[in-house]
PDB file of C-alpha atoms and ligand atoms in Angstrom:
ATOM      1  CA  MET A 232      -6.427  59.847 198.170  1.00  0.00           C
ATOM      2  CA  LYS A 233      -4.764  56.678 196.623  1.00  0.00           C
ATOM      3  CA  ARG A 234      -4.179  56.747 192.917  1.00  0.00           C
ATOM      4  CA  ALA A 235      -3.155  54.194 190.503  1.00  0.00           C
ATOM      5  CA  CYS A 236      -2.791  53.887 186.741  1.00  0.00           C
ATOM      6  CA  GLY A 237      -2.776  51.340 184.155  1.00  0.00           C
ATOM      7  CA  PHE A 238      -3.771  50.127 180.687  1.00  0.00           C
ATOM      8  CA  VAL A 239      -6.722  48.062 179.571  1.00  0.00           C
ATOM      9  CA  ILE A 240      -4.347  46.306 176.927  1.00  0.00           C
ATOM     10  CA  PHE A 241      -6.078  44.530 174.068  1.00  0.00           C
ATOM     11  CA  ARG A 242      -4.866  42.610 171.083  1.00  0.00           C
ATOM     12  CA  ARG A 243      -6.706  41.373 167.752  1.00  0.00           C
ATOM     13  CA  PHE A 244      -6.125  38.046 167.600  1.00  0.00           C
ATOM     14  CA  LYS A 245      -7.304  34.961 165.518  1.00  0.00           C
ATOM     15  CA  GLY A 246     -10.255  37.043 164.113  1.00  0.00           C
ATOM     16  CA  SER A 247     -11.299  38.106 167.946  1.00  0.00           C
ATOM     17  CA  ILE A 248     -10.544  41.013 170.508  1.00  0.00           C
ATOM     18  CA  GLU A 249      -8.920  39.750 173.739  1.00  0.00           C
ATOM     19  CA  TYR A 250      -8.345  41.978 176.834  1.00  0.00           C
ATOM     20  CA  LEU A 251      -5.222  41.344 179.015  1.00  0.00           C
ATOM     21  CA  LEU A 252      -6.215  40.641 182.865  1.00  0.00           C
ATOM     22  CA  MET A 253      -3.568  39.529 185.397  1.00  0.00           C
ATOM     23  CA  GLN A 254      -4.376  37.816 188.772  1.00  0.00           C
ATOM     24  CA  THR A 255      -2.364  39.000 191.882  1.00  0.00           C
ATOM     25  CA  SER A 256      -0.527  36.515 193.817  1.00  0.00           C
ATOM     26  CA  TYR A 257      -1.581  38.193 197.240  1.00  0.00           C
ATOM     27  CA  GLY A 258      -4.973  38.968 198.822  1.00  0.00           C
ATOM     28  CA  GLU A 259      -7.860  37.971 197.019  1.00  0.00           C
ATOM     29  CA  HIS A 260      -6.113  36.690 193.820  1.00  0.00           C
ATOM     30  CA  HIS A 261      -8.348  39.209 192.191  1.00  0.00           C
ATOM     31  CA  TRP A 262      -8.043  39.881 188.095  1.00  0.00           C
ATOM     32  CA  THR A 263      -7.282  43.517 186.767  1.00  0.00           C
ATOM     33  CA  PRO A 264      -5.345  44.750 183.954  1.00  0.00           C
ATOM     34  CA  PRO A 265      -1.811  45.911 184.376  1.00  0.00           C
ATOM     35  CA  LYS A 266      -1.556  49.041 186.775  1.00  0.00           C
ATOM     36  CA  GLY A 267      -0.164  50.245 190.160  1.00  0.00           C
ATOM     37  CA  HIS A 268       0.245  53.267 192.723  1.00  0.00           C
ATOM     38  CA  VAL A 269       1.542  56.670 191.204  1.00  0.00           C
ATOM     39  CA  ASP A 270       4.760  57.410 192.521  1.00  0.00           C
ATOM     40  CA  LYS A 271       5.383  61.023 193.936  1.00  0.00           C
ATOM     41  CA  GLY A 272       6.368  63.431 191.081  1.00  0.00           C
ATOM     42  CA  GLU A 273       5.107  60.956 188.701  1.00  0.00           C
ATOM     43  CA  SER A 274       2.758  61.715 185.933  1.00  0.00           C
ATOM     44  CA  ASP A 275      -0.446  59.613 185.492  1.00  0.00           C
ATOM     45  CA  MET A 276       1.042  58.147 182.071  1.00  0.00           C
ATOM     46  CA  THR A 277       4.337  57.494 183.635  1.00  0.00           C
ATOM     47  CA  THR A 278       2.890  55.367 186.167  1.00  0.00           C
ATOM     48  CA  ALA A 279       0.762  53.341 183.511  1.00  0.00           C
ATOM     49  CA  ILE A 280       3.923  52.735 181.507  1.00  0.00           C
ATOM     50  CA  ARG A 281       6.031  51.943 184.341  1.00  0.00           C
ATOM     51  CA  GLU A 282       3.555  49.609 185.894  1.00  0.00           C
ATOM     52  CA  THR A 283       2.478  47.837 182.757  1.00  0.00           C
ATOM     53  CA  GLU A 284       6.436  47.213 181.967  1.00  0.00           C
ATOM     54  CA  GLU A 285       6.875  45.617 185.491  1.00  0.00           C
ATOM     55  CA  GLU A 286       3.898  43.729 185.352  1.00  0.00           C
ATOM     56  CA  SER A 287       3.216  42.701 182.295  1.00  0.00           C
ATOM     57  CA  GLY A 288       6.854  42.773 180.625  1.00  0.00           C
ATOM     58  CA  LEU A 289       5.092  44.767 177.793  1.00  0.00           C
ATOM     59  CA  LEU A 290       6.837  47.921 176.840  1.00  0.00           C
ATOM     60  CA  LYS A 291       5.839  51.519 175.828  1.00  0.00           C
ATOM     61  CA  ASN A 292       6.641  50.437 172.216  1.00  0.00           C
ATOM     62  CA  ASP A 293       4.735  47.341 172.328  1.00  0.00           C
ATOM     63  CA  LEU A 294       1.453  49.495 172.350  1.00  0.00           C
ATOM     64  CA  ASN A 295      -0.468  51.828 170.458  1.00  0.00           C
ATOM     65  CA  ILE A 296      -1.847  54.106 173.189  1.00  0.00           C
ATOM     66  CA  PHE A 297      -4.965  55.720 173.020  1.00  0.00           C
ATOM     67  CA  GLU A 298      -4.284  58.849 175.308  1.00  0.00           C
ATOM     68  CA  ASP A 299      -8.022  60.438 174.526  1.00  0.00           C
ATOM     69  CA  VAL A 300      -9.592  57.212 175.820  1.00  0.00           C
ATOM     70  CA  LYS A 301      -9.583  56.738 179.453  1.00  0.00           C
ATOM     71  CA  LYS A 302     -11.778  55.782 182.336  1.00  0.00           C
ATOM     72  CA  GLU A 303     -11.612  56.577 185.919  1.00  0.00           C
ATOM     73  CA  LEU A 304     -12.647  54.253 188.665  1.00  0.00           C
ATOM     74  CA  LYS A 305     -13.225  55.389 192.249  1.00  0.00           C
ATOM     75  CA  TYR A 306     -13.818  52.595 195.121  1.00  0.00           C
ATOM     76  CA  ASN A 307     -12.728  52.071 198.723  1.00  0.00           C
ATOM     77  CA  VAL A 308      -9.699  49.735 199.848  1.00  0.00           C
ATOM     78  CA  LYS A 309      -9.966  49.389 203.571  1.00  0.00           C
ATOM     79  CA  GLY A 310     -12.269  52.258 204.198  1.00  0.00           C
ATOM     80  CA  ARG A 311     -10.065  54.576 202.261  1.00  0.00           C
ATOM     81  CA  PRO A 312     -10.882  55.882 198.821  1.00  0.00           C
ATOM     82  CA  LYS A 313      -8.911  55.282 195.748  1.00  0.00           C
ATOM     83  CA  ILE A 314      -9.146  56.413 192.112  1.00  0.00           C
ATOM     84  CA  VAL A 315      -7.610  54.073 189.230  1.00  0.00           C
ATOM     85  CA  ILE A 316      -7.259  55.570 185.994  1.00  0.00           C
ATOM     86  CA  TYR A 317      -6.937  53.227 182.635  1.00  0.00           C
ATOM     87  CA  TRP A 318      -6.330  54.359 179.236  1.00  0.00           C
ATOM     88  CA  LEU A 319      -6.703  52.106 176.459  1.00  0.00           C
ATOM     89  CA  ALA A 320      -3.944  50.307 174.394  1.00  0.00           C
ATOM     90  CA  GLU A 321      -3.254  48.057 171.756  1.00  0.00           C
ATOM     91  CA  LEU A 322      -0.629  45.294 171.726  1.00  0.00           C
ATOM     92  CA  ILE A 323       0.886  45.963 168.190  1.00  0.00           C
ATOM     93  CA  ASN A 324       2.249  42.885 167.822  1.00  0.00           C
ATOM     94  CA  PRO A 325      -0.358  40.084 168.896  1.00  0.00           C
ATOM     95  CA  ASN A 326       2.033  37.322 168.918  1.00  0.00           C
ATOM     96  CA  LYS A 327       4.191  39.207 171.762  1.00  0.00           C
ATOM     97  CA  ASP A 328       2.776  37.695 175.018  1.00  0.00           C
ATOM     98  CA  ALA A 329       3.034  38.971 178.470  1.00  0.00           C
ATOM     99  CA  ARG A 330       5.473  37.702 181.523  1.00  0.00           C
ATOM    100  CA  LEU A 331       4.499  37.448 184.985  1.00  0.00           C
ATOM    101  CA  SER A 332       6.303  39.470 187.790  1.00  0.00           C
ATOM    102  CA  ASP A 333       6.306  38.303 191.799  1.00  0.00           C
ATOM    103  CA  GLU A 334       2.973  40.160 191.995  1.00  0.00           C
ATOM    104  CA  HIS A 335       0.892  38.299 189.815  1.00  0.00           C
ATOM    105  CA  GLN A 336       0.436  34.528 189.291  1.00  0.00           C
ATOM    106  CA  ALA A 337      -1.626  33.975 186.058  1.00  0.00           C
ATOM    107  CA  PHE A 338      -2.716  36.112 183.135  1.00  0.00           C
ATOM    108  CA  LEU A 339      -4.865  35.414 180.604  1.00  0.00           C
ATOM    109  CA  TRP A 340      -6.140  37.253 176.909  1.00  0.00           C
ATOM    110  CA  LEU A 341     -10.083  37.050 177.091  1.00  0.00           C
ATOM    111  CA  PRO A 342     -12.663  38.191 174.841  1.00  0.00           C
ATOM    112  CA  LEU A 343     -14.978  40.575 176.539  1.00  0.00           C
ATOM    113  CA  GLU A 344     -17.752  38.476 178.125  1.00  0.00           C
ATOM    114  CA  GLU A 345     -14.839  36.195 179.665  1.00  0.00           C
ATOM    115  CA  ALA A 346     -13.200  39.161 180.700  1.00  0.00           C
ATOM    116  CA  CYS A 347     -15.913  40.776 182.238  1.00  0.00           C
ATOM    117  CA  LYS A 348     -16.944  37.523 184.181  1.00  0.00           C
ATOM    118  CA  LYS A 349     -13.222  37.129 185.319  1.00  0.00           C
ATOM    119  CA  SER A 350     -12.964  40.514 186.701  1.00  0.00           C
ATOM    120  CA  GLY A 351     -16.056  40.728 188.504  1.00  0.00           C
ATOM    121  CA  TYR A 352     -16.025  44.157 189.733  1.00  0.00           C
ATOM    122  CA  GLN A 353     -18.755  46.097 188.151  1.00  0.00           C
ATOM    123  CA  ASP A 354     -17.067  49.429 187.352  1.00  0.00           C
ATOM    124  CA  LEU A 355     -14.372  47.470 185.652  1.00  0.00           C
ATOM    125  CA  GLN A 356     -16.873  45.556 183.550  1.00  0.00           C
ATOM    126  CA  ASP A 357     -18.438  48.792 182.394  1.00  0.00           C
ATOM    127  CA  THR A 358     -14.917  50.045 181.690  1.00  0.00           C
ATOM    128  CA  LEU A 359     -14.247  46.923 179.325  1.00  0.00           C
ATOM    129  CA  ARG A 360     -17.478  47.641 177.709  1.00  0.00           C
ATOM    130  CA  TYR A 361     -16.560  50.857 177.294  1.00  0.00           C
ATOM    131  CA  PHE A 362     -13.216  50.349 175.579  1.00  0.00           C
ATOM    132  CA  ASP A 363     -15.104  47.520 173.551  1.00  0.00           C
ATOM    133  CA  LYS A 364     -17.604  49.728 171.968  1.00  0.00           C
ATOM    134  CA  TYR A 365     -14.686  52.196 171.095  1.00  0.00           C
ATOM    135  CA  ILE A 366     -12.892  49.542 169.639  1.00  0.00           C
ATOM    136  CA  SER A 367     -15.903  48.591 167.586  1.00  0.00           C
ATOM    137  CA  ASP A 368     -17.286  51.987 166.821  1.00  0.00           C
ATOM    138  CA  LYS A 369     -13.721  53.730 166.006  1.00  0.00           C
ATOM    139  CA  LEU A 370     -11.250  51.128 165.184  1.00  0.00           C
ATOM    140  CA  LEU A 371     -12.561  48.139 163.285  1.00  0.00           C
ATOM    141  CA  LYS A 372     -14.867  50.392 160.896  1.00  0.00           C
TER     142      LYS A 372
HETATM  143  N1  LIG B 575      -3.541  41.434 200.530  1.00  0.00           N
HETATM  144  C1  LIG B 575      -2.054  41.960 200.405  1.00  0.00           C
HETATM  145  N2  LIG B 575      -1.274  40.952 200.691  1.00  0.00           N
HETATM  146  C2  LIG B 575       0.228  41.345 200.605  1.00  0.00           C
HETATM  147  N3  LIG B 575       0.282  42.292 199.617  1.00  0.00           N
HETATM  148  C3  LIG B 575      -0.456  43.003 199.392  1.00  0.00           C
HETATM  149  C4  LIG B 575      -1.710  43.193 199.176  1.00  0.00           C
HETATM  150  N4  LIG B 575      -2.329  43.859 198.789  1.00  0.00           N
HETATM  151  C5  LIG B 575      -1.275  44.673 198.165  1.00  0.00           C
HETATM  152  N5  LIG B 575      -0.215  44.027 198.270  1.00  0.00           N
HETATM  153  C6  LIG B 575       0.927  44.620 197.969  1.00  0.00           C
HETATM  154  O1  LIG B 575       0.617  46.115 197.031  1.00  0.00           O
HETATM  155  C7  LIG B 575       1.383  46.115 195.962  1.00  0.00           C
HETATM  156  C8  LIG B 575       0.382  46.459 194.876  1.00  0.00           C
HETATM  157  O2  LIG B 575       1.150  47.884 194.318  1.00  0.00           O
HETATM  158  P1  LIG B 575       0.587  48.426 193.088  1.00  0.00           P
HETATM  159  O3  LIG B 575       0.787  47.238 192.158  1.00  0.00           O
HETATM  160  O4  LIG B 575       1.607  49.529 192.863  1.00  0.00           O
HETATM  161  O5  LIG B 575      -0.786  48.982 192.925  1.00  0.00           O
HETATM  162  P2  LIG B 575      -2.337  48.242 192.819  1.00  0.00           P
HETATM  163  O6  LIG B 575      -2.284  47.492 191.389  1.00  0.00           O
HETATM  164  O7  LIG B 575      -3.079  49.397 192.704  1.00  0.00           O
HETATM  165  O8  LIG B 575      -2.502  47.489 194.093  1.00  0.00           O
HETATM  166  P3  LIG B 575      -3.608  46.382 194.669  1.00  0.00           P
HETATM  167  O9  LIG B 575      -3.349  45.237 194.135  1.00  0.00           O
HETATM  168  O10 LIG B 575      -3.511  46.372 196.094  1.00  0.00           O
HETATM  169  O11 LIG B 575      -4.771  47.027 194.139  1.00  0.00           O
HETATM  170  P4  LIG B 575      -6.560  46.881 193.993  1.00  0.00           P
HETATM  171  O12 LIG B 575      -6.716  48.144 193.733  1.00  0.00           O
HETATM  172  O13 LIG B 575      -6.451  46.147 192.610  1.00  0.00           O
HETATM  173  O14 LIG B 575      -6.937  46.236 195.050  1.00  0.00           O
HETATM  174  C9  LIG B 575      -7.155  46.583 195.997  1.00  0.00           C
HETATM  175  C10 LIG B 575      -8.138  45.797 196.843  1.00  0.00           C
HETATM  176  O15 LIG B 575      -9.365  46.475 196.029  1.00  0.00           O
HETATM  177  C11 LIG B 575     -10.521  45.300 195.508  1.00  0.00           C
HETATM  178  N6  LIG B 575     -10.510  46.036 194.198  1.00  0.00           N
HETATM  179  C12 LIG B 575     -10.004  45.869 193.061  1.00  0.00           C
HETATM  180  N7  LIG B 575     -10.758  46.588 192.250  1.00  0.00           N
HETATM  181  C13 LIG B 575     -11.800  46.819 192.635  1.00  0.00           C
HETATM  182  C14 LIG B 575     -13.073  47.542 191.944  1.00  0.00           C
HETATM  183  N8  LIG B 575     -12.989  47.616 190.602  1.00  0.00           N
HETATM  184  N9  LIG B 575     -14.222  47.817 192.755  1.00  0.00           N
HETATM  185  C15 LIG B 575     -14.315  47.573 194.017  1.00  0.00           C
HETATM  186  N10 LIG B 575     -13.085  46.829 194.701  1.00  0.00           N
HETATM  187  C16 LIG B 575     -11.701  46.468 194.089  1.00  0.00           C
HETATM  188  C17 LIG B 575      -9.388  44.083 195.573  1.00  0.00           C
HETATM  189  O16 LIG B 575     -10.191  43.195 195.538  1.00  0.00           O
HETATM  190  C18 LIG B 575      -8.865  44.474 196.831  1.00  0.00           C
HETATM  191  O17 LIG B 575      -9.064  44.054 198.103  1.00  0.00           O
HETATM  192  C19 LIG B 575       1.712  44.403 195.687  1.00  0.00           C
HETATM  193  O18 LIG B 575       3.255  44.423 195.370  1.00  0.00           O
HETATM  194  C20 LIG B 575       1.456  43.733 196.769  1.00  0.00           C
HETATM  195  O19 LIG B 575       2.994  43.573 197.233  1.00  0.00           O
END
């Protein structure tokens, strides 16, 4: 099965929580958090870190990774099943911005409702809402 891993990255910015979404420069120009295919012999977490660095310029040291908070999405791409694993991560310095690679044409930091609208896919919206609840229940109290 095709497998991809990445991070739902949030930052605490001017009193609100914002999520990083990136828009592909190919295909349908859809928006997702940074993620990508697991290479042969690579662990899921290594993939998530590598793809995030390649796609957004944000390094492992820029992030506080919540290894125990993850979500798996399963959907079909061209008729073949794909699994995508996202962990939650916080951008430690909220003023450090992302940068683009050739794979994306735009990125945005968006509050929950706008991020859900932009992402479109129901399972990604559910994932964002699940992580948002974790943030409010566990990190903001
Ligand atoms: N059309 C294209 N033209 C040119 N180059 C292309 C291309 N598609 C991929 N590539 C190349 O493939 C590389 C991507 O490699 P990676 O960067 O390693 O992998 P990825 O993020 O998992 O790829 P992708 O964007 O295809 O995956 P997603 O599941 O979001 O998206 C895959 C499909 O699933 C759909 N999808 C995404 N999330 C979904 C969800 N939650 N539910 C249902 N469908 C979803 C998307 O709309 C999309 O149709 C790029 O370097 C690019 O060069």
